CSV table of C-alpha atoms in Angstrom, one decimal:
chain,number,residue,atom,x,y,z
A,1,UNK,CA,-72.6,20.7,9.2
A,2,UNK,CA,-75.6,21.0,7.0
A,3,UNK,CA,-76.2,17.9,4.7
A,4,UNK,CA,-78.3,18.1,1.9
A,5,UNK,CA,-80.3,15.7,-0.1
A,6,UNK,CA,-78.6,13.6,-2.3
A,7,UNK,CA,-79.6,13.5,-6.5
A,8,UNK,CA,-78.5,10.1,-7.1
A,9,UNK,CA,-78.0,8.3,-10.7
A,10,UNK,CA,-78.9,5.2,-10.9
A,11,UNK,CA,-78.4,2.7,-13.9
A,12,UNK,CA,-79.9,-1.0,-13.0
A,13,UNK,CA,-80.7,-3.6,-15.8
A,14,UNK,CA,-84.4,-3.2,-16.9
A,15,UNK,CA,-84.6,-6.9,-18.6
A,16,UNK,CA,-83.4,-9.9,-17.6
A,17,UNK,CA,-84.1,-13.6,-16.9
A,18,UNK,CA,-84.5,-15.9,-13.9
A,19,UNK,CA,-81.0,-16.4,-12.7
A,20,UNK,CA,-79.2,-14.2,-13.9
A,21,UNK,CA,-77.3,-11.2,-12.3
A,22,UNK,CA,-78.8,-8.0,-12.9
A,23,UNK,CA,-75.7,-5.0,-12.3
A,24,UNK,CA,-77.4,-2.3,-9.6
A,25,UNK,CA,-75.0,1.3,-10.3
A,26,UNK,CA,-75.4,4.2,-8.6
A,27,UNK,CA,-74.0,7.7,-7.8
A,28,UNK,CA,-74.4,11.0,-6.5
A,29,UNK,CA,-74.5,10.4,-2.5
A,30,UNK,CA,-72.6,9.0,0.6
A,31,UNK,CA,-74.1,5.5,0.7
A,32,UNK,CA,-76.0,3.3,-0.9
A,33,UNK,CA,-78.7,0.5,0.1
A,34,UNK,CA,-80.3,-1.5,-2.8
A,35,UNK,CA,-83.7,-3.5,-1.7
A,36,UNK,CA,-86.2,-5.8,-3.3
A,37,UNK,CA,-89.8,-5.2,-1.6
A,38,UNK,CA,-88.7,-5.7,2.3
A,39,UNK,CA,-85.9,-7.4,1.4
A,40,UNK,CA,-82.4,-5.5,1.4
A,41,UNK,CA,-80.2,-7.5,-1.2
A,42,UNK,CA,-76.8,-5.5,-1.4
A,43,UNK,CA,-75.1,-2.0,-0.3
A,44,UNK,CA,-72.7,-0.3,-2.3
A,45,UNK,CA,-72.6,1.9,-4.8
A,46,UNK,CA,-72.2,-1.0,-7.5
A,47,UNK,CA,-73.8,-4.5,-6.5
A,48,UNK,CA,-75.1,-7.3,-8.4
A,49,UNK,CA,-79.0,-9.2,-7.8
A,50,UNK,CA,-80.1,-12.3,-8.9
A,51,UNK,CA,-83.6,-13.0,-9.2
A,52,UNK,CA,-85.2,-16.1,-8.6
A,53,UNK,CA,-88.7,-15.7,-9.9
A,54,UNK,CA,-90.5,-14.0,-13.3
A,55,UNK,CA,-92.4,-10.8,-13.6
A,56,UNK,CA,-92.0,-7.3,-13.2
A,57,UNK,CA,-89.9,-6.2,-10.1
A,58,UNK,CA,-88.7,-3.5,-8.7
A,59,UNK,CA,-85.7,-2.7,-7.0
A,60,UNK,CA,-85.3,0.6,-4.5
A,61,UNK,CA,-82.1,2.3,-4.1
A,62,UNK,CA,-81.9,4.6,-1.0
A,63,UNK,CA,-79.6,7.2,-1.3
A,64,UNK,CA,-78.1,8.8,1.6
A,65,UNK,CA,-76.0,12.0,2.2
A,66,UNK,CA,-74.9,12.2,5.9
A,67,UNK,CA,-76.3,10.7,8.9
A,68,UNK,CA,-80.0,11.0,7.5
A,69,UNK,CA,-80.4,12.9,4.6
A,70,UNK,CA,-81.7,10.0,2.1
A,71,UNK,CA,-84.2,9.5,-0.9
A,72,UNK,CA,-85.4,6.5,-2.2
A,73,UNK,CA,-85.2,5.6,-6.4
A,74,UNK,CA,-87.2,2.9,-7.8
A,75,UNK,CA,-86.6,0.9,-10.5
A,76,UNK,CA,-88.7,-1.5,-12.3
A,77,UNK,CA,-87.0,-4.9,-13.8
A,78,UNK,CA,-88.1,-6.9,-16.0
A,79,UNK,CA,-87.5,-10.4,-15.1
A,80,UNK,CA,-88.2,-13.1,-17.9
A,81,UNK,CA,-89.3,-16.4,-17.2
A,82,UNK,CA,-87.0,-19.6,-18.5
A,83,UNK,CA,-88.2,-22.6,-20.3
A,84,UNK,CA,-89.8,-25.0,-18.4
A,85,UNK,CA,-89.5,-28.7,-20.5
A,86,UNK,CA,-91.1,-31.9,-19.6
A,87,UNK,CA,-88.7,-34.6,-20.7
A,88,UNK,CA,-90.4,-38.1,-21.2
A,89,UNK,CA,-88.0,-41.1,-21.4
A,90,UNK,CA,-87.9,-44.4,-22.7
A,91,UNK,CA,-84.7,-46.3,-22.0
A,92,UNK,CA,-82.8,-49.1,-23.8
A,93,UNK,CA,-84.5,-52.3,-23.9
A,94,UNK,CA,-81.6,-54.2,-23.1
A,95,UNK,CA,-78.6,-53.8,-20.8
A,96,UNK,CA,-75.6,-52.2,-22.9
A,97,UNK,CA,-78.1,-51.1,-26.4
A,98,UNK,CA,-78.4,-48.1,-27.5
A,99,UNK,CA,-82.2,-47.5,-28.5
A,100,UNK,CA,-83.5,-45.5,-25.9
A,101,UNK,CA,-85.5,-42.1,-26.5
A,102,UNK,CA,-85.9,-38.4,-24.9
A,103,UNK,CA,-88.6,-36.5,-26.1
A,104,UNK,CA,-89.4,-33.4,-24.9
A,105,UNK,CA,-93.3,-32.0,-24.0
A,106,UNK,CA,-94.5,-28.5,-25.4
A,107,UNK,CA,-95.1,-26.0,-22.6
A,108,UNK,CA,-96.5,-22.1,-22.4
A,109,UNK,CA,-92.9,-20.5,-23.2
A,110,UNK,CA,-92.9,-20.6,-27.0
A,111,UNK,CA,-89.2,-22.6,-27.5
A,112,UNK,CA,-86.7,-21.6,-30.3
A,113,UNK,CA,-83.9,-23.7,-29.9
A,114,UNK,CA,-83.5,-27.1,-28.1
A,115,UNK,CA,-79.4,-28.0,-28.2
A,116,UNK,CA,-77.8,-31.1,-26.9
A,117,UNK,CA,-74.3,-30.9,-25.3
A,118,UNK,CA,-71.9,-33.5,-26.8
A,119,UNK,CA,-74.3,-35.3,-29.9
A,120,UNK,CA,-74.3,-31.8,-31.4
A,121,UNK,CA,-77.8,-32.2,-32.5
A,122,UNK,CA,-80.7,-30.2,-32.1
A,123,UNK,CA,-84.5,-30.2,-31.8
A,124,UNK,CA,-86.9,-31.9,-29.3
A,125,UNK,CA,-86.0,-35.6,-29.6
A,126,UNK,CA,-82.4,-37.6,-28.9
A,127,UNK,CA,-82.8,-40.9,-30.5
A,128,UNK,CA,-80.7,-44.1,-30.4
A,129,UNK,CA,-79.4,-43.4,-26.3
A,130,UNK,CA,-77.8,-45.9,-24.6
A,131,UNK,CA,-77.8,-45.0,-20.2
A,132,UNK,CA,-76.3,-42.1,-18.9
A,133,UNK,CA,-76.8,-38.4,-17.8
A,134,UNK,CA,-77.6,-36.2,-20.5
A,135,UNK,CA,-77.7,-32.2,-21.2
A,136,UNK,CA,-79.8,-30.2,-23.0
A,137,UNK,CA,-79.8,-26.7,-23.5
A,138,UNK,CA,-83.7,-25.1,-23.8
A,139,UNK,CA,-84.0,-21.3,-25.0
A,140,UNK,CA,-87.0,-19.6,-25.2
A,141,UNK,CA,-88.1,-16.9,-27.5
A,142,UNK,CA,-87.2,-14.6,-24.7
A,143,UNK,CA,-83.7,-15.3,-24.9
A,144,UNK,CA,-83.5,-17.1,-21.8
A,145,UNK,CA,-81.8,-20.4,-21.5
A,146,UNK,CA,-82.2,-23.6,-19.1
A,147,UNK,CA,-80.1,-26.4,-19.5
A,148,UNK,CA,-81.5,-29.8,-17.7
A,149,UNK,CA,-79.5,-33.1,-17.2
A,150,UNK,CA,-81.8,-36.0,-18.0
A,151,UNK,CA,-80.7,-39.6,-16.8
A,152,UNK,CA,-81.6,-42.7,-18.7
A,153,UNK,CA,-81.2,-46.0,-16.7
A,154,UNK,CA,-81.8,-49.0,-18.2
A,155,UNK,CA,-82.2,-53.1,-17.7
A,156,UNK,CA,-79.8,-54.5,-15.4
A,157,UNK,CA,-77.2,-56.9,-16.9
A,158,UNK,CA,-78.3,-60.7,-17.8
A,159,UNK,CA,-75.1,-61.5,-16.4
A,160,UNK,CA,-72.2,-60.2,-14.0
A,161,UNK,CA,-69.3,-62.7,-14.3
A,162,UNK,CA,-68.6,-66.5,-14.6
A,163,UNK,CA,-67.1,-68.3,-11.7
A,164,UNK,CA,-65.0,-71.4,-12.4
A,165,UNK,CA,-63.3,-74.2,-11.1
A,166,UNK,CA,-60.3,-75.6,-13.0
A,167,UNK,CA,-60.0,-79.1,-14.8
A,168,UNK,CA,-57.9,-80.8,-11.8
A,169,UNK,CA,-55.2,-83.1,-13.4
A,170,UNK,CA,-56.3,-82.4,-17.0
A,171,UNK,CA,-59.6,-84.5,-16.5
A,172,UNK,CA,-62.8,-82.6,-17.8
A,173,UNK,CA,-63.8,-82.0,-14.3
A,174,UNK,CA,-64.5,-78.0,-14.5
A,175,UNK,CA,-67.3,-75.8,-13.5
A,176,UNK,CA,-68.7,-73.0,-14.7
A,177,UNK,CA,-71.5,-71.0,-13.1
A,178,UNK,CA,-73.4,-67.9,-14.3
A,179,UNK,CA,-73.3,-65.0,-11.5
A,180,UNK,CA,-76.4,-63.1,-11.8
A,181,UNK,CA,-76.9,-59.7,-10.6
A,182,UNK,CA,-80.3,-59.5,-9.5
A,183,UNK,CA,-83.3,-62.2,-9.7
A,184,UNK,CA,-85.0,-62.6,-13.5
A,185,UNK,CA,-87.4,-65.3,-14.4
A,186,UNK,CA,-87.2,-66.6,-17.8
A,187,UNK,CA,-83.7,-66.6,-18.5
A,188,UNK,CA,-81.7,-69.1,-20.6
A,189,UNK,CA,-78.3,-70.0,-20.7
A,190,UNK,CA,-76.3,-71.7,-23.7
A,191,UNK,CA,-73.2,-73.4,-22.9
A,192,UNK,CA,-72.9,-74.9,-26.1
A,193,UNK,CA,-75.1,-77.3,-26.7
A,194,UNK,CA,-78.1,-75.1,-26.9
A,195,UNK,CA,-80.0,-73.0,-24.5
A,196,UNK,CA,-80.7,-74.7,-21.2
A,197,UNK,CA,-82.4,-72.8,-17.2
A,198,UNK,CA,-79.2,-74.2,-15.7
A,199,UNK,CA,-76.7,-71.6,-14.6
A,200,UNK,CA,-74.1,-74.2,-14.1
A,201,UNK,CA,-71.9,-76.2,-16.7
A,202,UNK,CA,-70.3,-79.5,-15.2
A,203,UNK,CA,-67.5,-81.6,-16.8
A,204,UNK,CA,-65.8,-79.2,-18.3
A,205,UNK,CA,-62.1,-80.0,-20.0
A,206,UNK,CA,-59.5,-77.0,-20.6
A,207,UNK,CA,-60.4,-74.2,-23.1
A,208,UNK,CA,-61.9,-71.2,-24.1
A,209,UNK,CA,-65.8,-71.3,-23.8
A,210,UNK,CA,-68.5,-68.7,-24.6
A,211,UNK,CA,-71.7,-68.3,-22.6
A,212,UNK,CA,-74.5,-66.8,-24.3
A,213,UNK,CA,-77.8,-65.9,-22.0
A,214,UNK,CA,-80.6,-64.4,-22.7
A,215,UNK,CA,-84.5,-63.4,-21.3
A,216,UNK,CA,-87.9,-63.6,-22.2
A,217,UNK,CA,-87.3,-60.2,-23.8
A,218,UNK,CA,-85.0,-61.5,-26.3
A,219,UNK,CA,-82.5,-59.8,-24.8
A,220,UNK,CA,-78.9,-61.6,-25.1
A,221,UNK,CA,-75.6,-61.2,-23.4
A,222,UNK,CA,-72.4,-63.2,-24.3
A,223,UNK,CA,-69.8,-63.6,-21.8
A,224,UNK,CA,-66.4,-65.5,-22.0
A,225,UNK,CA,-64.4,-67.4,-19.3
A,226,UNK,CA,-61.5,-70.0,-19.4
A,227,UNK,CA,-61.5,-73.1,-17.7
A,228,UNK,CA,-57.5,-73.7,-16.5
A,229,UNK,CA,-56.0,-77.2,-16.2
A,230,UNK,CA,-54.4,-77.6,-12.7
A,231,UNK,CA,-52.2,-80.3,-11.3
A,232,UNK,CA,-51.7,-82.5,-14.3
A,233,UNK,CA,-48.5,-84.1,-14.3
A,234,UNK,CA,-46.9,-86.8,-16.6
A,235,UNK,CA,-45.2,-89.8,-15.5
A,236,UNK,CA,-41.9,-90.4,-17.2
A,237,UNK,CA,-39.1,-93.2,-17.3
A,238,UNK,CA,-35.8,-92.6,-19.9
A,239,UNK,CA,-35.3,-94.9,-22.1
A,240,UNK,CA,-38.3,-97.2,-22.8
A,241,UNK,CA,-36.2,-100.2,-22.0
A,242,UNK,CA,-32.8,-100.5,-20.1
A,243,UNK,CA,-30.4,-103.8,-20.3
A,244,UNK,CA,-29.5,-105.5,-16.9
A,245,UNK,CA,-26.2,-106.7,-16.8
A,246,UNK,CA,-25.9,-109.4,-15.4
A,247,UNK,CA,-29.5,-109.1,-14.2
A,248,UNK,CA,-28.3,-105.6,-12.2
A,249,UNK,CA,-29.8,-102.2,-13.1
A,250,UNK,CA,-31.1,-98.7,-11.9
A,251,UNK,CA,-34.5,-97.6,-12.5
A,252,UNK,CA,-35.3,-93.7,-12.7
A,253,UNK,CA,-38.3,-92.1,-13.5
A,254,UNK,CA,-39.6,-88.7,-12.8
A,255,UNK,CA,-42.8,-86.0,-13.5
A,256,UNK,CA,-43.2,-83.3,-15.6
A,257,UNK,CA,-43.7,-80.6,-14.4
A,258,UNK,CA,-41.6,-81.1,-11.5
A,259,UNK,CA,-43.6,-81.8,-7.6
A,260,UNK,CA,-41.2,-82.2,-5.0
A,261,UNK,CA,-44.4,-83.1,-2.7
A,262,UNK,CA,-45.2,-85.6,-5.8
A,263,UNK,CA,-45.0,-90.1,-4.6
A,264,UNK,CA,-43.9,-92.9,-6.3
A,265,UNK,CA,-44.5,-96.3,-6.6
A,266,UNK,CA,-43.3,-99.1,-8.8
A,267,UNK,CA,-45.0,-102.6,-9.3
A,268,UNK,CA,-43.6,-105.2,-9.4
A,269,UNK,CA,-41.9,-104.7,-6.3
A,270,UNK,CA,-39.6,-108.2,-6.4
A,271,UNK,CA,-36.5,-106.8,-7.1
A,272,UNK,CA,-36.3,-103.1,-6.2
A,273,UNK,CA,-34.0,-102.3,-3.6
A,274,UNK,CA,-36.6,-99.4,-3.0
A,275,UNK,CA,-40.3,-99.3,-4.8
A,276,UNK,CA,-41.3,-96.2,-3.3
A,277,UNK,CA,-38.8,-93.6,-4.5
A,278,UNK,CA,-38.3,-92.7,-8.1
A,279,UNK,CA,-34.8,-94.1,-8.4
A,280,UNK,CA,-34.5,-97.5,-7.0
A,281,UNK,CA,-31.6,-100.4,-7.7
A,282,UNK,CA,-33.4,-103.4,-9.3
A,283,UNK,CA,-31.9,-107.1,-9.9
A,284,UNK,CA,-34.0,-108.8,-12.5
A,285,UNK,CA,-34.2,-112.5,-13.7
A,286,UNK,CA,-35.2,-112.4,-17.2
A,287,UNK,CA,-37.0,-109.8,-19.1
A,288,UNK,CA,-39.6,-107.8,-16.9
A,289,UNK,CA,-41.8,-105.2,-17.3
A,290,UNK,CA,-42.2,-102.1,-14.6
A,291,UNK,CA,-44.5,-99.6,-13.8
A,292,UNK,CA,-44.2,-96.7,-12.4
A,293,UNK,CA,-47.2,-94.8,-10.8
A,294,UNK,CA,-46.6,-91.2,-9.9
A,295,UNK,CA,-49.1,-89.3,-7.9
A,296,UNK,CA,-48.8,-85.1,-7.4
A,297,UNK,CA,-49.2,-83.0,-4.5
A,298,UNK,CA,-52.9,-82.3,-5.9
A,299,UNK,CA,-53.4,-85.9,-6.2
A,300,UNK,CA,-53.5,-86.3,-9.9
A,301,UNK,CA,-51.8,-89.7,-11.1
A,302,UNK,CA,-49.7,-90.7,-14.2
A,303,UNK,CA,-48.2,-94.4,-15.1
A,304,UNK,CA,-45.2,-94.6,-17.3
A,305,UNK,CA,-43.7,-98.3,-18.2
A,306,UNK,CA,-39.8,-99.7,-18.4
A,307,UNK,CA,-38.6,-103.1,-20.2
A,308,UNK,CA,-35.6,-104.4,-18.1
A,309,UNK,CA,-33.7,-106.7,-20.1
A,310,UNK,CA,-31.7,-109.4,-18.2
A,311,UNK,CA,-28.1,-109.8,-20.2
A,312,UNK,CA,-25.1,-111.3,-19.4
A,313,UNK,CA,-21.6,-109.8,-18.9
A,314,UNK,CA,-20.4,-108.9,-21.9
A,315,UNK,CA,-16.9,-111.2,-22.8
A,316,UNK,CA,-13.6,-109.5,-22.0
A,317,UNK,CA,-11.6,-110.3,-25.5
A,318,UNK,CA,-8.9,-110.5,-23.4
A,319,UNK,CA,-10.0,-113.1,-21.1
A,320,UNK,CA,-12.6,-114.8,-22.9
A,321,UNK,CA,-12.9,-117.9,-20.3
A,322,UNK,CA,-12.6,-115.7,-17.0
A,323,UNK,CA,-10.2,-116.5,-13.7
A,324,UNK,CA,-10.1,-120.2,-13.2
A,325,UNK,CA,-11.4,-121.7,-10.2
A,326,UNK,CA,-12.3,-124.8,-8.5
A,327,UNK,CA,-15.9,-125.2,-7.1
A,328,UNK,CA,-16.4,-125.6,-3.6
A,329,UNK,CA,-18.9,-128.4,-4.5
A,330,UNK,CA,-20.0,-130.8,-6.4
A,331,UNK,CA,-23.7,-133.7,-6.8
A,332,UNK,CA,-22.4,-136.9,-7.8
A,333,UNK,CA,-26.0,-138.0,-8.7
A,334,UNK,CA,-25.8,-139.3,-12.4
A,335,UNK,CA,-28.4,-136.5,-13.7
A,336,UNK,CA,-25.3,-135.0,-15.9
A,337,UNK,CA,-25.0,-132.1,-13.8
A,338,UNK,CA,-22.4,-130.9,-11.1
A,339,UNK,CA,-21.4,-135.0,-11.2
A,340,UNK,CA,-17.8,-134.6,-11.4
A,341,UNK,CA,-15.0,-132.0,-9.0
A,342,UNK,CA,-13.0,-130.3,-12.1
A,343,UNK,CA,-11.7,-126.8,-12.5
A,344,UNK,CA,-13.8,-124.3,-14.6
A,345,UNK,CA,-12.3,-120.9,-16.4
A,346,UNK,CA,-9.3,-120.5,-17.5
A,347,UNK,CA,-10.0,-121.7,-20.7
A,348,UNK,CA,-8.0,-125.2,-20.4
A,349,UNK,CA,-6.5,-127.0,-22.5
A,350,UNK,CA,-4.6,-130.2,-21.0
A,351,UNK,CA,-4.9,-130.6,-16.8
């Protein structure tokens, strides 16, 4: 078979820029080879190229027909250069502001439009930036486009968090400390009664508080925290004062909120059938004041206070005197008491 040599057409973008795909067509033959200097960068009778430099280039097609028959096509492209930008940047002056600055330096590809993605504005500065990654799209004159991602970073935080310690058993015992991220000289903390170098707070009751720090900037951060109560309990005894007939009562007290790991004592002892638990039988003499001192698992005390009033037995209407009797003895001694052996109760009238 006699092959002859191929006549191709060949179509390939003349003008493009850096990056983009230039479309390499061709007919008229067997096969096709497209090439770039020394290079061979696709076969096929479409293909694509991509170039990754600027100036004028040119792309060879070989053509074949058959084993050998082939011719080669050259093709010059046109390959633009994109915008090259210098971004200068000048971030926030304070951890979580929003004054920082991107400015963009002139270069030698005359710019027509600077764009940036998301603020919607346009032209070579973005004002009033807080941190974060930020795009810009750059097209030249040319028509060609770049789009960079600039980062702004800014000042570390004052401050990451506040560790506490609760107020144990409702006493203004709690801590606060500032945690600070990284080592600044110069910083001030207010707790609340005006700024201070200490990153700690002592003697702190329950509440709300709000920590404001700041540098030798004149940056300032606030941060609030909460200072819990824990373990404070309240002693209680129901009611305030309890009769004892016949000098015989019960005393019960008890804690709120409830600790089933929680002691008890009451003082005076004389009397109570049991001192250390929080119901106890008590025989009093008289009127007599008790304590009782409670202390929680957490060890936080609370004292409540009873009145025990010693009463007699109330009279039976019925039986006003009581069931007679006749004492077992008697003290003859002429000091007007006990002299004389005679029947009590009974209410008598004649014996």
């Amino acid at each position: 078979m006699v092959h002859t040599y191929p006549n191709p057409y060949v179509d390939v973008t003349d003008t493009i820029c850096v990056g983009s795909e230039a479309l390499l067509m061709a007919s008229g033959a067997d096969s096709f080879t497209w090439s770039v200097g020394d290079s061979i960068i696709a076969s096929g009778q479409s293909a694509s190229w991509i170039p990754d430099s600027s100036g004028t280039q040119q792309v060879t097609l070989t053509a074949t027909n058959g084993p050998a028959c082939a011719v080669d096509v050259d093709s010059d492209v046109e390959v633009l250069p994109l915008p090259s930008s210098i971004w200068n940047v000048i971030g926030p002056s304070c951890h979580g502001s929003e004054d920082g600055l991107i400015i963009r330096d002139t270069t030698d590809i005359p710019v027509s439009l600077v764009s940036w993605v998301g603020p919607g504005i346009q032209g070579d500065t973005l004002a009033g930036t807080g941190t974060g990654t930020f795009h810009v799209t750059v097209t030249a004159t040319n028509g060609c486009q770049r789009t960079d991602s600039i980062l702004v970073e800014g000042p570390p935080a004052l401050i990451d968090s506040v560790g506490t310690t609760p107020a144990l058993c409702g006493l203004p015992n709690g801590t606060a400390t500032a945690m600070i991220p990284v080592p600044m000289p110069g910083l001030l903390f207010n707790w609340g009664n005006g700024p201070t170098t200490q990153a700690q707070a002592l003697d702190l009751p329950q509440g709300n508080y709000t920590l404001l720090v700041s540098d030798s900037s004149g940056c300032e951060e606030e941060y609030m925290f909460t200072i819990i109560s824990l373990g404070a309990i309240t002693a209680l005894i129901v009611p305030d004062s309890i009769p004892a007939i016949n000098g015989q009562t019960v005393l019960q007290g008890f804690c709120v909120p409830p600790d089933s790991l929680a002691s008890y004592s009451w003082s005076p002892t004389y009397g109570l059938q049991d001192p250390g638990s929080p119901v106890t039988p008590c025989t009093s003499e008289g009127t007599t004041t008790y304590y009782l001192l409670v202390t929680s698992s957490d060890g936080c005390t609370s004292m409540d206070s009873v009145v025990v009033l010693s009463l007699p037995a109330p009279v039976d209407p019925l039986d006003p005197c009581g069931e007679a009797f006749l004492p077992t003895a008697f003290s003859p001694n002429g000091d007007g008491l006990n002299d004389e052996l005679c029947p009590l109760g009974g209410c008598y009238t004649e014996l």
